[in-house]
Amino acid sequence: MTQEREERLIGLCRDLLRLPSLSGQEEQVARYLQNTMEACGFDRAEIDRYGSVVGIIQGNRPGPTVLMDGHIDTVPVSDPSQWTHDPYGAEIADGRIYGRGASDMKGSVAAMVSAASHFAQDTGRDFAGRVCVSCTVHEECFEGVSSREVIRSVRPDCVIIGEATSTTLKIGQRGRAEVVVETEGVTCHSSSPEKGVNAVYHMCALIDEIRKIRPNTHPLLGPGILELTDIVSSPYPGASVVPGLCRATFDRRTLVGETESSVLEQVQEAIERTRSRIPDLKARVYLAEGREGCWTGDTIAAKRFFPAWAMEEDHPLVQKALAGLRQAGIDAPLSHFAFCTNGSAFCGEAGIPTVGFGPSLETLAHVVDEYIEIEQLTRACRGFAGILGQLCR
């Protein structure tokens, strides 16, 4: 990479970091990226109804539609006083660029946009197919939901997820489901508890049974997980009132092949086992649903179920991605994401071949003094271009 290109890449990353973009408030970054794409040679850059930006560069020969995807929303900065660098200052120190979203994942977005532009310039657009870059919104709330709109508009043949991978190549991830369990009792004055039914006691018995569920294990992704994350009684606070409702939420990390119904069925079976001991148990299980406003004025809503996905090591996409990275001088061992990504929509739902590759460490997401190393940023840009070279031959 030339010094001029490196400086422009660093500048783009820093510009993005200076623009706060919480989920649903991504307009400034979206419009900046749209203008940047248009200025650096994309054929078009459009904003969809949820506020995601999709840029397209058309090759001069027929071929596949290759999509590189990264999200532009970030988590909040809860306490700026804990940061030693301004979370929106994009300060450079010791070869690092600091700021909220540096690793998760504005640095990668800058690298993907730059790599697509470089690839088009270096080939004189003499490549097969289309290169697309999607800069998606609301990923921190709904992994993959805004990506469904991108799939409809772009119809990609393969996808590269640009989340942080330390420039390894990811070929899968566990999915995520937010499972809600409710028990219903009968309220009464707590001075006469025998006149009511305490929903919390019933929940305690049910949780004991739910904890006996043993999710399966996948050879690549490892074990599934079912973990209690919160529990709330109602009314709350219960001033001298026996609670008539109790709600518990479980984080269920799913494996390939698990569906909404199969996940809920396991918990329903636990309810039935508990009911055999507590005949008057009233309980139900369902998936949580989310609903958020987009900066465009539209509303994004979905059940909180984001499926797992995995690719075979010998799949052509995996092998071409490895070849492109080797060509760029990058040794990328195969691995899998430890967290949920937009790949849940691309591969888990739509069945589109997908891999993950991106700069920085996964452990730097959402932390105080989040940063990205400049060396990782430039290496990822080379890697993205190398992958494009193999996929668009």
XYZ file of C-alpha atoms in Angstrom:
393
model
C 0.000 0.000 0.000
C 1.347 3.419 -0.912
C 1.861 6.035 1.773
C -0.858 8.181 0.194
C -3.386 5.346 0.354
C -2.407 4.537 3.930
C -2.873 8.149 4.986
C -6.298 8.306 3.331
C -7.318 5.039 5.042
C -6.224 6.330 8.443
C -8.005 9.619 7.773
C -11.241 7.860 6.849
C -11.114 5.734 9.992
C -10.531 8.796 12.168
C -13.321 10.758 10.482
C -15.772 7.931 11.191
C -14.700 7.739 14.836
C -15.338 11.451 15.330
C -19.006 10.967 14.407
C -21.019 9.340 17.225
C -23.404 6.718 15.863
C -25.420 4.892 18.488
C -27.950 2.401 17.173
C -30.738 4.370 15.510
C -28.556 7.503 15.363
C -26.224 6.602 12.514
C -27.259 9.342 10.046
C -24.043 11.397 10.146
C -21.830 8.380 9.550
C -24.176 6.972 6.882
C -24.233 10.167 4.871
C -20.476 10.638 5.274
C -19.855 7.133 3.932
C -22.282 7.660 1.055
C -20.368 10.791 0.029
C -17.027 9.020 0.493
C -18.053 6.117 -1.729
C -19.239 8.437 -4.463
C -15.987 10.409 -4.264
C -13.706 7.356 -4.461
C -15.173 5.708 -7.524
C -18.184 3.646 -6.514
C -20.790 3.521 -9.283
C -23.514 4.267 -6.789
C -24.083 4.459 -3.058
C -27.615 4.235 -1.733
C -29.260 4.454 1.668
C -32.047 1.959 2.333
C -35.166 2.335 4.462
C -33.412 1.354 7.694
C -30.525 3.763 7.067
C -27.815 1.331 5.939
C -25.479 2.434 3.136
C -24.779 0.092 0.215
C -22.081 0.978 -2.292
C -21.598 -0.884 -5.590
C -18.722 -1.102 -8.067
C -19.478 -2.928 -11.305
C -16.783 -4.929 -13.095
C -16.691 -5.024 -16.883
C -17.211 -8.793 -17.091
C -20.028 -11.014 -15.815
C -19.405 -12.690 -12.492
C -20.480 -13.033 -8.874
C -21.817 -10.340 -6.581
C -19.353 -10.144 -3.700
C -20.544 -8.299 -0.596
C -18.323 -6.993 2.194
C -20.387 -6.109 5.261
C -19.743 -4.051 8.363
C -22.005 -2.276 10.840
C -21.701 1.417 11.641
C -23.619 1.594 14.923
C -21.758 1.458 18.229
C -22.552 0.869 21.868
C -22.685 3.966 24.113
C -19.812 5.405 26.123
C -21.188 4.936 29.630
C -18.600 7.030 31.506
C -16.241 9.191 29.385
C -14.227 10.085 32.504
C -12.866 6.537 32.596
C -11.253 6.996 29.173
C -7.679 8.262 28.939
C -8.379 9.245 25.298
C -11.393 11.179 24.055
C -13.858 8.464 22.932
C -14.767 10.619 19.916
C -11.390 12.264 19.403
C -9.794 9.618 17.125
C -6.464 10.304 18.818
C -3.344 8.490 17.567
C -0.841 7.209 20.134
C 1.772 4.440 19.946
C 0.560 3.241 16.551
C -3.067 3.007 17.675
C -6.206 4.970 16.807
C -8.446 5.392 19.852
C -12.201 5.845 19.874
C -15.577 4.214 20.354
C -16.118 1.879 17.424
C -12.440 1.685 16.416
C -12.464 -2.116 16.602
C -16.232 -2.637 16.550
C -16.159 -1.815 13.740
C -15.534 1.510 12.011
C -11.903 0.667 11.349
C -12.958 -2.366 9.355
C -15.612 -0.375 7.488
C -12.939 2.136 6.472
C -10.704 -0.729 5.319
C -13.476 -2.359 3.254
C -14.494 0.856 1.513
C -10.837 1.640 0.781
C -10.066 -1.901 -0.424
C -13.000 -1.891 -2.853
C -11.871 1.455 -4.258
C -8.238 0.313 -4.549
C -9.281 -2.934 -6.244
C -11.344 -1.092 -8.859
C -8.502 1.354 -9.554
C -5.762 -1.277 -9.708
C -7.711 -3.539 -12.079
C -9.101 -0.729 -14.228
C -12.438 -2.385 -13.428
C -11.356 -5.371 -15.507
C -12.825 -7.878 -13.101
C -15.769 -10.258 -13.089
C -18.977 -9.389 -11.248
C -19.813 -6.701 -8.720
C -18.119 -5.579 -5.538
C -20.530 -4.261 -2.907
C -19.928 -2.802 0.543
C -22.789 -2.631 3.041
C -22.489 -0.381 6.083
C -25.376 -1.589 8.191
C -27.296 -0.108 11.102
C -28.753 -1.496 14.330
C -26.410 -4.502 14.502
C -25.784 -3.949 18.199
C -29.524 -4.444 18.813
C -30.460 -6.930 16.080
C -27.665 -8.995 14.549
C -28.604 -9.420 10.912
C -32.042 -7.813 10.827
C -31.010 -4.742 8.807
C -28.955 -7.140 6.662
C -32.171 -8.720 5.407
C -32.862 -5.510 3.506
C -29.345 -5.613 2.044
C -29.905 -9.187 0.875
C -33.104 -8.154 -0.899
C -31.452 -5.248 -2.697
C -28.016 -6.707 -3.507
C -28.663 -10.479 -3.783
C -25.046 -11.375 -2.979
C -23.466 -14.647 -4.071
C -21.014 -14.576 -1.160
C -20.318 -12.383 1.866
C -17.282 -11.306 3.870
C -18.182 -10.158 7.399
C -15.617 -7.580 8.490
C -15.916 -8.000 12.277
C -12.691 -8.140 14.268
C -10.882 -11.439 13.737
C -7.238 -10.454 14.393
C -6.994 -11.080 10.623
C -7.729 -14.782 11.022
C -10.464 -16.263 8.811
C -13.736 -17.101 10.542
C -15.950 -19.796 9.054
C -18.847 -19.880 11.506
C -20.490 -18.662 14.680
C -22.999 -19.757 17.281
C -26.408 -18.152 17.006
C -28.280 -16.275 19.707
C -31.812 -16.494 21.067
C -33.385 -14.476 23.868
C -35.751 -16.915 25.585
C -38.366 -15.576 28.000
C -40.103 -17.758 30.591
C -43.072 -16.568 32.646
C -44.828 -18.079 35.621
C -48.237 -16.847 36.745
C -49.493 -16.984 40.313
C -52.173 -15.281 42.380
C -51.495 -12.055 44.243
C -52.561 -11.561 47.812
C -51.420 -9.750 50.937
C -48.096 -11.129 52.101
C -49.472 -11.395 55.653
C -51.745 -14.188 54.380
C -49.629 -15.962 51.732
C -51.798 -19.085 51.856
C -54.509 -17.137 50.029
C -52.354 -16.660 46.948
C -49.843 -18.442 44.744
C -46.307 -17.064 44.705
C -45.137 -16.928 41.089
C -41.488 -16.614 42.168
C -41.529 -19.940 44.027
C -42.916 -21.591 40.910
C -40.207 -19.917 38.849
C -37.509 -21.191 41.205
C -38.752 -24.746 40.751
C -38.931 -24.284 36.994
C -35.413 -22.822 36.793
C -34.062 -25.888 38.584
C -35.585 -28.015 35.820
C -34.406 -25.719 33.006
C -30.843 -25.970 34.311
C -30.932 -29.693 33.575
C -31.151 -28.956 29.829
C -27.886 -29.868 28.150
C -27.523 -28.189 24.733
C -25.666 -30.084 22.019
C -22.044 -29.573 20.961
C -20.810 -28.724 17.454
C -17.359 -29.867 16.254
C -16.413 -26.333 15.140
C -18.561 -24.039 17.263
C -18.343 -25.924 20.551
C -21.185 -26.304 23.071
C -24.506 -24.523 22.976
C -25.286 -22.353 25.984
C -28.404 -21.679 28.053
C -27.766 -19.088 30.745
C -30.134 -17.130 32.992
C -29.491 -13.396 32.570
C -32.302 -11.694 34.504
C -35.351 -12.359 36.640
C -38.114 -9.898 37.586
C -41.223 -10.297 39.750
C -44.453 -8.320 39.446
C -45.664 -6.194 41.065
C -42.296 -4.657 41.813
C -41.522 -3.414 44.320
C -43.825 -5.856 46.051
C -44.931 -3.830 49.072
C -46.672 -6.489 51.187
C -47.874 -8.257 48.035
C -47.246 -11.852 46.986
C -46.030 -11.594 43.371
C -48.502 -12.819 40.792
C -46.072 -12.868 37.873
C -42.412 -13.716 37.427
C -40.413 -13.352 34.236
C -36.951 -14.804 33.582
C -34.770 -14.273 30.514
C -32.234 -16.767 29.224
C -29.414 -16.186 26.758
C -29.412 -19.232 24.483
C -26.378 -19.595 22.227
C -27.491 -21.907 19.441
C -25.768 -24.313 17.077
C -26.172 -25.077 13.389
C -29.542 -26.709 12.709
C -31.273 -25.419 15.843
C -34.473 -23.517 15.135
C -36.874 -21.306 17.032
C -39.189 -24.258 17.631
C -36.449 -26.677 18.716
C -35.069 -24.156 21.229
C -38.505 -23.414 22.708
C -39.445 -27.090 22.749
C -36.605 -27.920 25.141
C -37.867 -25.352 27.632
C -41.474 -26.419 27.145
C -40.464 -29.955 28.074
C -38.901 -28.576 31.269
C -42.196 -26.830 32.013
C -44.073 -30.121 31.609
C -41.640 -31.930 33.912
C -42.100 -29.220 36.530
C -45.880 -29.393 36.146
C -45.779 -33.101 36.989
C -44.561 -32.022 40.458
C -46.579 -28.792 40.702
C -49.975 -29.484 39.078
C -51.204 -25.879 39.363
C -48.113 -24.466 37.593
C -49.001 -21.825 35.027
C -46.028 -21.124 32.796
C -45.176 -20.246 29.224
C -42.063 -19.757 27.109
C -41.530 -17.500 24.088
C -38.874 -15.551 22.223
C -38.350 -11.918 23.144
C -39.129 -9.354 20.474
C -37.434 -6.038 19.872
C -38.596 -2.859 18.231
C -36.421 0.199 17.592
C -36.647 3.426 15.629
C -34.292 4.040 12.704
C -32.764 7.408 11.863
C -34.749 7.349 8.604
C -38.038 7.353 10.539
C -38.723 3.694 9.764
C -39.075 1.050 12.472
C -36.984 -2.094 12.703
C -38.511 -5.018 14.586
C -37.832 -8.724 14.964
C -37.905 -11.719 17.236
C -34.610 -12.076 19.029
C -33.529 -15.259 17.284
C -30.377 -15.137 15.188
C -29.302 -18.547 13.836
C -25.888 -20.171 13.876
C -23.919 -20.909 10.718
C -20.789 -22.765 9.656
C -18.857 -23.322 6.441
C -16.893 -26.401 5.437
C -13.138 -25.849 5.232
C -13.045 -27.056 1.638
C -15.820 -24.739 0.437
C -14.658 -22.683 -2.592
C -15.294 -19.393 -0.771
C -13.106 -20.454 2.150
C -10.310 -21.654 -0.123
C -10.429 -18.572 -2.353
C -10.417 -16.290 0.683
C -7.370 -18.111 2.069
C -5.635 -17.842 -1.310
C -6.376 -14.113 -1.515
C -5.021 -13.538 1.971
C -1.854 -15.509 1.211
C -1.400 -13.416 -1.906
C -1.600 -10.330 0.317
C 1.070 -11.782 2.589
C -1.326 -12.760 5.375
C -1.263 -16.152 7.072
C -4.841 -16.564 8.294
C -5.620 -19.683 10.337
C -9.235 -20.859 10.326
C -11.379 -20.162 13.356
C -14.914 -19.093 14.293
C -16.532 -16.038 15.855
C -17.104 -16.186 19.602
C -20.012 -13.745 19.268
C -23.044 -13.203 17.042
C -22.741 -11.249 13.771
C -24.723 -10.237 10.699
C -23.692 -13.623 9.333
C -26.818 -14.942 11.088
C -28.865 -13.337 8.313
C -26.519 -13.889 5.390
C -25.580 -17.521 6.017
C -27.778 -18.701 8.898
C -31.060 -17.533 7.333
C -30.418 -16.985 3.628
C -27.830 -19.736 3.137
C -25.373 -17.400 1.362
C -21.748 -18.617 1.643
C -20.076 -16.387 4.232
C -16.708 -15.947 5.905
C -15.405 -13.470 8.440
C -12.204 -11.445 8.166
C -11.327 -8.130 9.746
C -8.801 -6.105 11.708
C -8.194 -5.877 15.447
C -8.869 -8.080 18.459
C -12.349 -9.361 19.302
C -11.655 -8.515 22.971
C -11.418 -4.783 22.195
C -15.115 -4.431 21.386
C -17.150 -2.310 23.823
C -14.219 -1.614 26.167
C -12.916 1.588 27.737
C -10.162 3.106 25.565
C -11.178 1.029 22.563
C -8.569 1.238 19.821
C -7.355 -0.274 16.560
C -3.726 -0.745 15.644
C -2.793 1.038 12.430
C -0.836 -2.027 11.312
C -3.983 -4.162 11.680
C -6.014 -1.580 9.760
C -3.653 -1.487 6.787
C -3.153 -5.254 6.782
C -6.919 -5.831 6.684
C -7.253 -3.427 3.759
C -4.669 -5.451 1.841
C -6.435 -8.645 2.843
C -9.833 -7.478 1.634
C -8.352 -6.517 -1.719
C -6.608 -9.891 -1.943
C -9.870 -11.746 -1.330
C -11.613 -9.668 -3.993
C -8.859 -10.535 -6.419
C -9.578 -14.242 -6.012
C -13.363 -14.010 -6.020
C -13.642 -11.683 -9.010
C -11.127 -13.333 -11.353
